[in-house]
């Protein structure tokens, strides 16, 4: 058998030790914030039954699901006629499972399957990889981690305030200072659609105006016309696209714009409450921006919508989420409201890398390296290494009795701080030589003093 040139599937990456230490720094920070806010961890399998996944993300989402071929002879059930009818007809016969596309749908399945064991409101977080058969590009991968936090089983707007709190605290701990938490409400979007005479077409309307930042107002108007909106509708929408002001000015504008729109009034009222409670909680509201054109997750979000962007970097949003009134309804558990959001760790990593925000201390490495020259030094130093580990220091012994230069080069490459040496003279006196690799200084200690010294340095 010939050799194969190693390669990776497109849109996936290896992570070396430096990257993993940095990623773990992000994971640990997020986990700490989630736990502090009362969230508990769960995990679900990498693969789900396609019956659970299909139809939950719209037609485009269905196409982006990675399907897993049935094991064994997966073509056994397929007839010639199925081939002729194409992939859609074939799929149920050759694939029953798929890789999860996000953590939200598996969470909904988990809640329904475990509803008699869990206590509502149920606050869970989940940090796991997800897969999407998307076209890979900068900041967009086919395998990436999501960090989700959701509360399910309550309508309280305190949950939205807590999301703002978790986002701000996490970004603060990661030293990300210049960011915007964009916030909007599905009922505000519905009110806008109603007032401009486009009731029932809010999906098309929102999907288009959401591109405002990307493609500009002129192109948004062209796309709306192409989608069948009238020029009168576009004219009625103009004040919304034109309006700039702070959050309270936007809410005042909406109040007069909506007039007697019942659904619009609910959106305004809830948004006022969220902003007011956030102020009571002392959250930094200078980062929170009511964005009347923000529209995401239109197939499942029913209330507040969030999106977080770091300013002055090349990467898209690093977090997003919203409230859903019937997430579990698709699995037969009706009327359970929830709200959640997700951090995209890969994008957070790229942002921190671009802004050079990772602290030096993130690079965890061996603290103490024990050298060996021969069997005598090996036997003498081995129990000392285990004694050093018992005090919580990371320690290792160079596995081979090679030239000292090679062992010290190894220590330098791994950025080890302390190196322990013991030749015939030290062993005879029951001592060790301890070398500080940063300063180059060396001291001699009795063997029994080594642990005490390292404990305090």
Tab-separated table of N, CA and C in Angstrom, residues 258-411:
chain	number	residue	atom	x	y	z
A	258	UNK	N	-45.603	53.489	15.625
A	258	UNK	CA	-46.546	52.368	15.714
A	258	UNK	C	-47.984	52.818	15.937
A	259	UNK	N	-48.171	53.947	16.618
A	259	UNK	CA	-49.539	54.393	16.899
A	259	UNK	C	-50.290	53.328	17.672
A	260	UNK	N	-51.321	52.730	17.043
A	260	UNK	CA	-52.168	51.764	17.758
A	260	UNK	C	-51.795	50.302	17.477
A	261	UNK	N	-50.595	50.039	16.941
A	261	UNK	CA	-50.199	48.643	16.664
A	261	UNK	C	-50.010	47.883	17.972
A	262	UNK	N	-50.901	46.921	18.247
A	262	UNK	CA	-50.869	46.183	19.518
A	262	UNK	C	-49.572	45.400	19.666
A	263	UNK	N	-49.179	44.704	18.597
A	263	UNK	CA	-47.981	43.857	18.671
A	263	UNK	C	-46.725	44.725	18.837
A	264	UNK	N	-46.693	45.867	18.140
A	264	UNK	CA	-45.566	46.793	18.261
A	264	UNK	C	-45.426	47.324	19.669
A	265	UNK	N	-46.582	47.624	20.315
A	265	UNK	CA	-46.567	48.160	21.681
A	265	UNK	C	-45.966	47.162	22.672
A	266	UNK	N	-46.265	45.871	22.475
A	266	UNK	CA	-45.699	44.835	23.375
A	266	UNK	C	-44.175	44.836	23.246
A	267	UNK	N	-43.696	44.891	21.994
A	267	UNK	CA	-42.248	44.911	21.755
A	267	UNK	C	-41.567	46.077	22.447
A	268	UNK	N	-42.183	47.288	22.321
A	268	UNK	CA	-41.616	48.491	22.946
A	268	UNK	C	-41.594	48.337	24.471
A	269	UNK	N	-42.711	47.861	25.020
A	269	UNK	CA	-42.838	47.728	26.476
A	269	UNK	C	-41.773	46.773	27.033
A	270	UNK	N	-41.583	45.634	26.356
A	270	UNK	CA	-40.598	44.653	26.832
A	270	UNK	C	-39.175	45.215	26.713
A	271	UNK	N	-38.926	45.933	25.631
A	271	UNK	CA	-37.598	46.500	25.433
A	271	UNK	C	-37.296	47.551	26.503
A	272	UNK	N	-38.307	48.385	26.832
A	272	UNK	CA	-38.127	49.388	27.891
A	272	UNK	C	-37.768	48.704	29.212
A	273	UNK	N	-38.507	47.626	29.521
A	273	UNK	CA	-38.286	46.896	30.785
A	273	UNK	C	-36.867	46.336	30.855
A	274	UNK	N	-36.423	45.696	29.772
A	274	UNK	CA	-35.076	45.097	29.747
A	274	UNK	C	-34.016	46.177	29.988
A	275	UNK	N	-34.149	47.314	29.305
A	275	UNK	CA	-33.161	48.385	29.455
A	275	UNK	C	-33.218	49.002	30.854
A	276	UNK	N	-34.426	49.128	31.398
A	276	UNK	CA	-34.586	49.709	32.730
A	276	UNK	C	-33.985	48.786	33.796
A	277	UNK	N	-34.303	47.502	33.722
A	277	UNK	CA	-33.769	46.543	34.704
A	277	UNK	C	-32.246	46.435	34.588
A	278	UNK	N	-31.726	46.531	33.358
A	278	UNK	CA	-30.268	46.481	33.164
A	278	UNK	C	-29.604	47.667	33.853
A	279	UNK	N	-30.303	48.806	33.796
A	279	UNK	CA	-29.796	50.017	34.460
A	279	UNK	C	-29.806	49.818	35.974
A	280	UNK	N	-30.904	49.259	36.509
A	280	UNK	CA	-30.998	48.987	37.952
A	280	UNK	C	-29.854	48.068	38.398
A	281	UNK	N	-29.514	47.102	37.510
A	281	UNK	CA	-28.468	46.127	37.851
A	281	UNK	C	-27.063	46.728	37.731
A	282	UNK	N	-26.980	47.955	37.222
A	282	UNK	CA	-25.680	48.616	37.091
A	282	UNK	C	-24.861	48.105	35.921
A	283	UNK	N	-25.528	47.562	34.895
A	283	UNK	CA	-24.799	47.043	33.736
A	283	UNK	C	-24.356	48.194	32.825
A	284	UNK	N	-23.220	48.044	32.145
A	284	UNK	CA	-22.707	49.145	31.299
A	284	UNK	C	-23.521	49.302	30.011
A	285	UNK	N	-24.562	50.130	30.083
A	285	UNK	CA	-25.500	50.251	28.962
A	285	UNK	C	-24.930	51.002	27.760
A	286	UNK	N	-23.732	51.593	27.918
A	286	UNK	CA	-23.135	52.260	26.749
A	286	UNK	C	-22.811	51.254	25.650
A	287	UNK	N	-22.737	49.956	26.023
A	287	UNK	CA	-22.449	48.919	25.018
A	287	UNK	C	-23.725	48.357	24.366
A	288	UNK	N	-24.897	48.679	24.944
A	288	UNK	CA	-26.155	48.079	24.470
A	288	UNK	C	-26.843	49.031	23.506
A	289	UNK	N	-27.112	48.540	22.299
A	289	UNK	CA	-27.698	49.407	21.264
A	289	UNK	C	-28.951	48.769	20.670
A	290	UNK	N	-30.068	49.464	20.801
A	290	UNK	CA	-31.298	49.009	20.142
A	290	UNK	C	-31.130	49.221	18.641
A	291	UNK	N	-31.147	48.138	17.884
A	291	UNK	CA	-30.931	48.188	16.432
A	291	UNK	C	-32.204	47.740	15.731
A	292	UNK	N	-32.921	48.695	15.141
A	292	UNK	CA	-34.244	48.406	14.565
A	292	UNK	C	-34.172	47.514	13.332
A	293	UNK	N	-32.962	47.335	12.771
A	293	UNK	CA	-32.857	46.483	11.577
A	293	UNK	C	-32.287	45.098	11.908
A	294	UNK	N	-32.005	44.842	13.194
A	294	UNK	CA	-31.460	43.520	13.563
A	294	UNK	C	-32.550	42.466	13.472
A	295	UNK	N	-32.298	41.441	12.669
A	295	UNK	CA	-33.275	40.352	12.513
A	295	UNK	C	-32.491	39.055	12.362
A	296	UNK	N	-32.731	38.088	13.254
A	296	UNK	CA	-32.039	36.806	13.138
A	296	UNK	C	-32.938	35.709	13.690
A	297	UNK	N	-32.691	34.475	13.276
A	297	UNK	CA	-33.450	33.333	13.791
A	297	UNK	C	-34.943	33.480	13.633
A	298	UNK	N	-35.363	33.982	12.453
A	298	UNK	CA	-36.788	34.315	12.281
A	298	UNK	C	-37.695	33.098	12.336
A	299	UNK	N	-37.118	31.907	12.125
A	299	UNK	CA	-37.976	30.714	12.162
A	299	UNK	C	-38.299	30.299	13.592
A	300	UNK	N	-37.484	30.750	14.580
A	300	UNK	CA	-37.788	30.293	15.945
A	300	UNK	C	-37.815	31.379	17.019
A	301	UNK	N	-37.145	32.537	16.825
A	301	UNK	CA	-37.202	33.557	17.871
A	301	UNK	C	-38.537	34.291	17.839
A	302	UNK	N	-39.089	34.546	19.038
A	302	UNK	CA	-40.413	35.180	19.125
A	302	UNK	C	-40.380	36.471	19.945
A	303	UNK	N	-39.264	36.733	20.632
A	303	UNK	CA	-39.172	37.928	21.482
A	303	UNK	C	-37.891	38.686	21.213
A	304	UNK	N	-37.120	38.897	22.280
A	304	UNK	CA	-35.865	39.648	22.172
A	304	UNK	C	-34.866	38.918	21.273
A	305	UNK	N	-34.066	39.691	20.535
A	305	UNK	CA	-32.994	39.136	19.700
A	305	UNK	C	-31.697	39.859	20.079
A	306	UNK	N	-30.611	39.101	20.204
A	306	UNK	CA	-29.300	39.677	20.541
A	306	UNK	C	-28.283	39.390	19.441
A	307	UNK	N	-27.327	40.287	19.280
A	307	UNK	CA	-26.149	40.001	18.461
A	307	UNK	C	-25.000	40.855	18.996
A	308	UNK	N	-23.825	40.259	19.120
A	308	UNK	CA	-22.682	40.987	19.692
A	308	UNK	C	-21.575	41.104	18.655
A	309	UNK	N	-21.108	42.325	18.467
A	309	UNK	CA	-20.008	42.568	17.526
A	309	UNK	C	-18.881	43.284	18.247
A	310	UNK	N	-17.647	42.865	17.956
A	310	UNK	CA	-16.486	43.603	18.463
A	310	UNK	C	-16.161	44.641	17.398
A	311	UNK	N	-16.009	45.891	17.820
A	311	UNK	CA	-15.791	46.975	16.858
A	311	UNK	C	-14.335	47.021	16.379
A	312	UNK	N	-14.163	47.501	15.156
A	312	UNK	CA	-12.825	47.708	14.570
A	312	UNK	C	-12.012	46.432	14.403
A	313	UNK	N	-12.689	45.300	14.158
A	313	UNK	CA	-11.991	44.076	13.757
A	313	UNK	C	-12.679	43.529	12.503
A	314	UNK	N	-11.996	42.617	11.839
A	314	UNK	CA	-12.501	42.100	10.549
A	314	UNK	C	-13.500	40.956	10.694
A	315	UNK	N	-13.814	40.569	11.934
A	315	UNK	CA	-14.617	39.356	12.148
A	315	UNK	C	-16.077	39.725	12.408
A	316	UNK	N	-17.000	38.879	11.959
A	316	UNK	CA	-18.440	39.129	12.140
A	316	UNK	C	-18.848	39.011	13.608
A	317	UNK	N	-20.115	38.707	13.847
A	317	UNK	CA	-20.606	38.671	15.226
A	317	UNK	C	-19.953	37.522	15.998
A	318	UNK	N	-19.726	37.748	17.301
A	318	UNK	CA	-19.090	36.724	18.142
A	318	UNK	C	-20.107	36.043	19.055
A	319	UNK	N	-21.346	36.563	19.044
A	319	UNK	CA	-22.362	36.006	19.924
A	319	UNK	C	-23.728	36.424	19.418
A	320	UNK	N	-24.716	35.589	19.701
A	320	UNK	CA	-26.076	35.938	19.295
A	320	UNK	C	-27.059	35.054	20.040
A	321	UNK	N	-28.333	35.456	20.019
A	321	UNK	CA	-29.343	34.636	20.689
A	321	UNK	C	-30.689	35.325	20.676
A	322	UNK	N	-31.590	34.819	21.515
A	322	UNK	CA	-32.919	35.411	21.563
A	322	UNK	C	-33.893	34.558	22.348
A	323	UNK	N	-35.141	35.060	22.426
A	323	UNK	CA	-36.200	34.333	23.145
A	323	UNK	C	-37.069	33.562	22.166
A	324	UNK	N	-37.425	32.348	22.582
A	324	UNK	CA	-38.300	31.501	21.766
A	324	UNK	C	-39.445	31.021	22.654
A	325	UNK	N	-40.676	31.120	22.151
A	325	UNK	CA	-41.837	30.773	22.982
A	325	UNK	C	-42.226	29.312	22.897
A	326	UNK	N	-41.711	28.625	21.874
A	326	UNK	CA	-42.198	27.253	21.728
A	326	UNK	C	-41.121	26.329	21.168
A	327	UNK	N	-39.923	26.428	21.737
A	327	UNK	CA	-38.803	25.644	21.216
A	327	UNK	C	-39.087	24.140	21.273
A	328	UNK	N	-39.730	23.711	22.363
A	328	UNK	CA	-39.940	22.265	22.551
A	328	UNK	C	-41.226	21.772	21.894
A	329	UNK	N	-42.017	22.715	21.330
A	329	UNK	CA	-43.310	22.338	20.719
A	329	UNK	C	-43.156	21.329	19.614
A	330	UNK	N	-42.067	21.441	18.867
A	330	UNK	CA	-41.836	20.536	17.743
A	330	UNK	C	-41.645	19.090	18.215
A	331	UNK	N	-41.304	18.922	19.527
A	331	UNK	CA	-41.150	17.569	20.082
A	331	UNK	C	-42.321	17.205	21.004
A	332	UNK	N	-43.414	17.989	20.912
A	332	UNK	CA	-44.635	17.613	21.627
A	332	UNK	C	-44.811	18.212	23.005
A	333	UNK	N	-43.902	19.134	23.416
A	333	UNK	CA	-44.075	19.796	24.709
A	333	UNK	C	-44.368	21.262	24.419
A	334	UNK	N	-45.647	21.610	24.458
A	334	UNK	CA	-46.095	22.935	23.996
A	334	UNK	C	-45.914	24.011	25.060
A	335	UNK	N	-45.747	25.253	24.559
A	335	UNK	CA	-45.866	26.444	25.408
A	335	UNK	C	-44.786	26.624	26.456
A	336	UNK	N	-43.586	26.090	26.222
A	336	UNK	CA	-42.503	26.302	27.193
A	336	UNK	C	-41.589	27.399	26.641
A	337	UNK	N	-41.596	28.549	27.311
A	337	UNK	CA	-40.799	29.680	26.818
A	337	UNK	C	-39.367	29.594	27.329
A	338	UNK	N	-38.469	30.079	26.511
A	338	UNK	CA	-37.065	30.080	26.928
A	338	UNK	C	-36.320	31.198	26.233
A	339	UNK	N	-35.111	31.460	26.723
A	339	UNK	CA	-34.262	32.449	26.084
A	339	UNK	C	-32.817	31.986	26.244
A	340	UNK	N	-32.015	32.218	25.220
A	340	UNK	CA	-30.633	31.765	25.305
A	340	UNK	C	-29.742	32.516	24.347
A	341	UNK	N	-28.438	32.281	24.501
A	341	UNK	CA	-27.490	32.891	23.573
A	341	UNK	C	-26.269	31.998	23.490
A	342	UNK	N	-25.407	32.312	22.533
A	342	UNK	CA	-24.263	31.456	22.272
A	342	UNK	C	-23.035	32.304	21.956
A	343	UNK	N	-21.883	31.890	22.484
A	343	UNK	CA	-20.608	32.491	22.079
A	343	UNK	C	-19.966	31.620	21.009
A	344	UNK	N	-19.446	32.225	19.963
A	344	UNK	CA	-18.656	31.492	18.972
A	344	UNK	C	-17.190	31.576	19.369
A	345	UNK	N	-16.655	30.487	19.928
A	345	UNK	CA	-15.299	30.518	20.481
A	345	UNK	C	-14.245	30.760	19.408
A	346	UNK	N	-14.435	30.169	18.218
A	346	UNK	CA	-13.444	30.345	17.157
A	346	UNK	C	-13.326	31.811	16.757
A	347	UNK	N	-14.466	32.485	16.718
A	347	UNK	CA	-14.442	33.916	16.371
A	347	UNK	C	-13.854	34.745	17.520
A	348	UNK	N	-14.200	34.375	18.751
A	348	UNK	CA	-13.614	35.062	19.910
A	348	UNK	C	-12.093	34.919	19.889
A	349	UNK	N	-11.632	33.713	19.561
A	349	UNK	CA	-10.182	33.455	19.475
A	349	UNK	C	-9.553	34.369	18.433
A	350	UNK	N	-10.179	34.417	17.253
A	350	UNK	CA	-9.628	35.238	16.165
A	350	UNK	C	-9.589	36.725	16.542
A	351	UNK	N	-10.635	37.179	17.240
A	351	UNK	CA	-10.684	38.580	17.694
A	351	UNK	C	-9.541	38.848	18.672
A	352	UNK	N	-9.379	37.961	19.652
A	352	UNK	CA	-8.344	38.159	20.674
A	352	UNK	C	-6.953	38.089	20.066
A	353	UNK	N	-6.807	37.224	19.065
A	353	UNK	CA	-5.529	37.102	18.366
A	353	UNK	C	-5.219	38.399	17.611
A	354	UNK	N	-6.243	38.889	16.884
A	354	UNK	CA	-6.079	40.116	16.089
A	354	UNK	C	-5.730	41.300	16.981
A	355	UNK	N	-6.344	41.357	18.163
A	355	UNK	CA	-6.120	42.494	19.071
A	355	UNK	C	-4.993	42.234	20.072
A	356	UNK	N	-4.368	41.044	19.961
A	356	UNK	CA	-3.234	40.679	20.824
A	356	UNK	C	-3.604	40.752	22.310
A	357	UNK	N	-4.714	40.085	22.677
A	357	UNK	CA	-5.247	40.197	24.041
A	357	UNK	C	-4.940	39.004	24.942
A	358	UNK	N	-4.310	37.946	24.407
A	358	UNK	CA	-4.043	36.789	25.263
A	358	UNK	C	-2.915	37.107	26.242
A	359	UNK	N	-3.137	36.894	27.549
A	359	UNK	CA	-2.051	37.150	28.501
A	359	UNK	C	-0.930	36.121	28.346
A	360	UNK	N	0.291	36.533	28.670
A	360	UNK	CA	1.458	35.636	28.585
A	360	UNK	C	1.251	34.374	29.423
A	361	UNK	N	0.588	34.549	30.574
A	361	UNK	CA	0.431	33.441	31.523
A	361	UNK	C	-0.455	32.316	30.994
A	362	UNK	N	-1.127	32.558	29.866
A	362	UNK	CA	-2.022	31.539	29.305
A	362	UNK	C	-1.240	30.296	28.886
A	363	UNK	N	0.028	30.504	28.471
A	363	UNK	CA	0.809	29.382	27.953
A	363	UNK	C	1.280	28.506	29.109
A	364	UNK	N	0.431	27.537	29.499
A	364	UNK	CA	0.791	26.629	30.592
A	364	UNK	C	1.850	25.650	30.103
A	365	UNK	N	2.853	25.409	30.951
A	365	UNK	CA	3.911	24.480	30.549
A	365	UNK	C	4.471	23.820	31.803
A	366	UNK	N	5.420	22.926	31.612
A	366	UNK	CA	6.104	22.277	32.736
A	366	UNK	C	6.830	23.344	33.551
A	367	UNK	N	6.692	23.271	34.889
A	367	UNK	CA	7.367	24.253	35.746
A	367	UNK	C	8.769	23.793	36.153
A	368	UNK	N	8.921	22.469	36.351
A	368	UNK	CA	10.204	21.935	36.831
A	368	UNK	C	10.614	20.740	35.977
A	369	UNK	N	11.832	20.809	35.425
A	369	UNK	CA	12.363	19.672	34.655
A	369	UNK	C	13.497	19.022	35.443
A	370	UNK	N	13.396	17.709	35.644
A	370	UNK	CA	14.474	16.948	36.282
A	370	UNK	C	15.325	16.315	35.185
A	371	UNK	N	16.631	16.559	35.248
A	371	UNK	CA	17.537	15.987	34.249
A	371	UNK	C	18.002	14.609	34.723
A	372	UNK	N	18.653	13.897	33.830
A	372	UNK	CA	19.301	12.658	34.283
A	372	UNK	C	20.582	12.433	33.479
A	373	UNK	N	21.632	12.002	34.223
A	373	UNK	CA	22.922	11.750	33.575
A	373	UNK	C	23.208	10.258	33.458
A	374	UNK	N	22.714	9.473	34.423
A	374	UNK	CA	22.987	8.031	34.472
A	374	UNK	C	21.958	7.391	35.391
A	375	UNK	N	22.107	6.105	35.630
A	375	UNK	CA	21.113	5.393	36.448
A	375	UNK	C	21.092	5.923	37.875
A	376	UNK	N	22.249	6.317	38.385
A	376	UNK	CA	22.319	6.809	39.780
A	376	UNK	C	21.508	8.100	39.937
A	377	UNK	N	21.680	9.045	38.985
A	377	UNK	CA	20.934	10.311	39.094
A	377	UNK	C	19.437	10.076	38.867
A	378	UNK	N	19.123	9.148	37.970
A	378	UNK	CA	17.718	8.804	37.704
A	378	UNK	C	17.050	8.309	38.991
A	379	UNK	N	17.728	7.363	39.649
A	379	UNK	CA	17.157	6.752	40.852
A	379	UNK	C	17.054	7.777	41.987
A	380	UNK	N	18.029	8.707	42.041
A	380	UNK	CA	18.080	9.727	43.092
A	380	UNK	C	16.980	10.783	42.906
A	381	UNK	N	16.759	11.196	41.635
A	381	UNK	CA	15.837	12.315	41.376
A	381	UNK	C	14.374	11.898	41.174
A	382	UNK	N	14.164	10.638	40.785
A	382	UNK	CA	12.783	10.210	40.475
A	382	UNK	C	11.817	10.433	41.645
A	383	UNK	N	12.137	9.980	42.871
A	383	UNK	CA	11.190	10.232	43.980
A	383	UNK	C	11.016	11.726	44.271
A	384	UNK	N	12.070	12.530	44.026
A	384	UNK	CA	11.961	13.980	44.241
A	384	UNK	C	10.955	14.606	43.276
A	385	UNK	N	10.958	14.103	42.026
A	385	UNK	CA	10.004	14.627	41.039
A	385	UNK	C	8.564	14.383	41.507
A	386	UNK	N	8.306	13.179	42.025
A	386	UNK	CA	6.946	12.878	42.490
A	386	UNK	C	6.580	13.709	43.720
A	387	UNK	N	7.560	14.018	44.545
A	387	UNK	CA	7.319	14.863	45.723
A	387	UNK	C	6.942	16.275	45.283
A	388	UNK	N	7.609	16.770	44.217
A	388	UNK	CA	7.301	18.110	43.693
A	388	UNK	C	5.892	18.136	43.105
A	389	UNK	N	5.504	17.071	42.420
A	389	UNK	CA	4.136	17.021	41.863
A	389	UNK	C	3.085	17.048	42.972
A	390	UNK	N	3.408	16.450	44.122
A	390	UNK	CA	2.432	16.383	45.225
A	390	UNK	C	2.063	17.769	45.748
A	391	UNK	N	2.956	18.756	45.553
A	391	UNK	CA	2.614	20.122	46.012
A	391	UNK	C	1.908	20.915	44.904
A	392	UNK	N	1.558	20.235	43.812
A	392	UNK	CA	0.765	20.878	42.758
A	392	UNK	C	1.582	21.512	41.657
A	393	UNK	N	2.891	21.315	41.651
A	393	UNK	CA	3.729	21.843	40.568
A	393	UNK	C	3.746	20.834	39.414
A	394	UNK	N	3.768	21.356	38.184
A	394	UNK	CA	3.895	20.432	37.058
A	394	UNK	C	5.377	20.130	36.852
A	395	UNK	N	5.704	18.849	36.868
A	395	UNK	CA	7.108	18.437	36.788
A	395	UNK	C	7.229	17.238	35.866
A	396	UNK	N	8.383	17.161	35.190
A	396	UNK	CA	8.666	15.980	34.362
A	396	UNK	C	10.156	15.691	34.399
A	397	UNK	N	10.483	14.467	34.050
A	397	UNK	CA	11.895	14.096	33.969
A	397	UNK	C	12.244	13.856	32.515
A	398	UNK	N	13.413	14.372	32.086
A	398	UNK	CA	13.836	14.085	30.713
A	398	UNK	C	14.021	12.573	30.605
A	399	UNK	N	13.419	11.923	29.591
A	399	UNK	CA	13.344	10.455	29.619
A	399	UNK	C	14.647	9.718	29.299
A	400	UNK	N	15.639	10.434	28.759
A	400	UNK	CA	16.875	9.747	28.354
A	400	UNK	C	18.093	10.430	28.962
A	401	UNK	N	19.118	9.626	29.260
A	401	UNK	CA	20.371	10.167	29.810
A	401	UNK	C	21.250	10.649	28.649
A	402	UNK	N	20.912	11.813	28.097
A	402	UNK	CA	21.666	12.366	26.957
A	402	UNK	C	22.481	13.569	27.444
A	403	UNK	N	23.218	14.213	26.520
A	403	UNK	CA	24.040	15.368	26.893
A	403	UNK	C	23.179	16.441	27.561
A	404	UNK	N	23.771	17.106	28.561
A	404	UNK	CA	23.027	18.122	29.324
A	404	UNK	C	22.512	19.231	28.416
A	405	UNK	N	23.307	19.630	27.409
A	405	UNK	CA	22.885	20.724	26.512
A	405	UNK	C	21.539	20.401	25.871
A	406	UNK	N	21.375	19.153	25.440
A	406	UNK	CA	20.118	18.754	24.793
A	406	UNK	C	18.950	18.861	25.779
A	407	UNK	N	19.196	18.493	27.034
A	407	UNK	CA	18.136	18.550	28.048
A	407	UNK	C	17.779	20.007	28.376
A	408	UNK	N	18.801	20.866	28.427
A	408	UNK	CA	18.537	22.291	28.709
A	408	UNK	C	17.850	22.974	27.521
A	409	UNK	N	18.218	22.573	26.301
A	409	UNK	CA	17.525	23.109	25.106
A	409	UNK	C	16.038	22.750	25.140
A	410	UNK	N	15.769	21.513	25.563
A	410	UNK	CA	14.378	21.038	25.691
A	410	UNK	C	13.625	21.931	26.690
A	411	UNK	N	14.292	22.231	27.822
A	411	UNK	CA	13.670	23.079	28.856
A	411	UNK	C	13.390	24.471	28.309
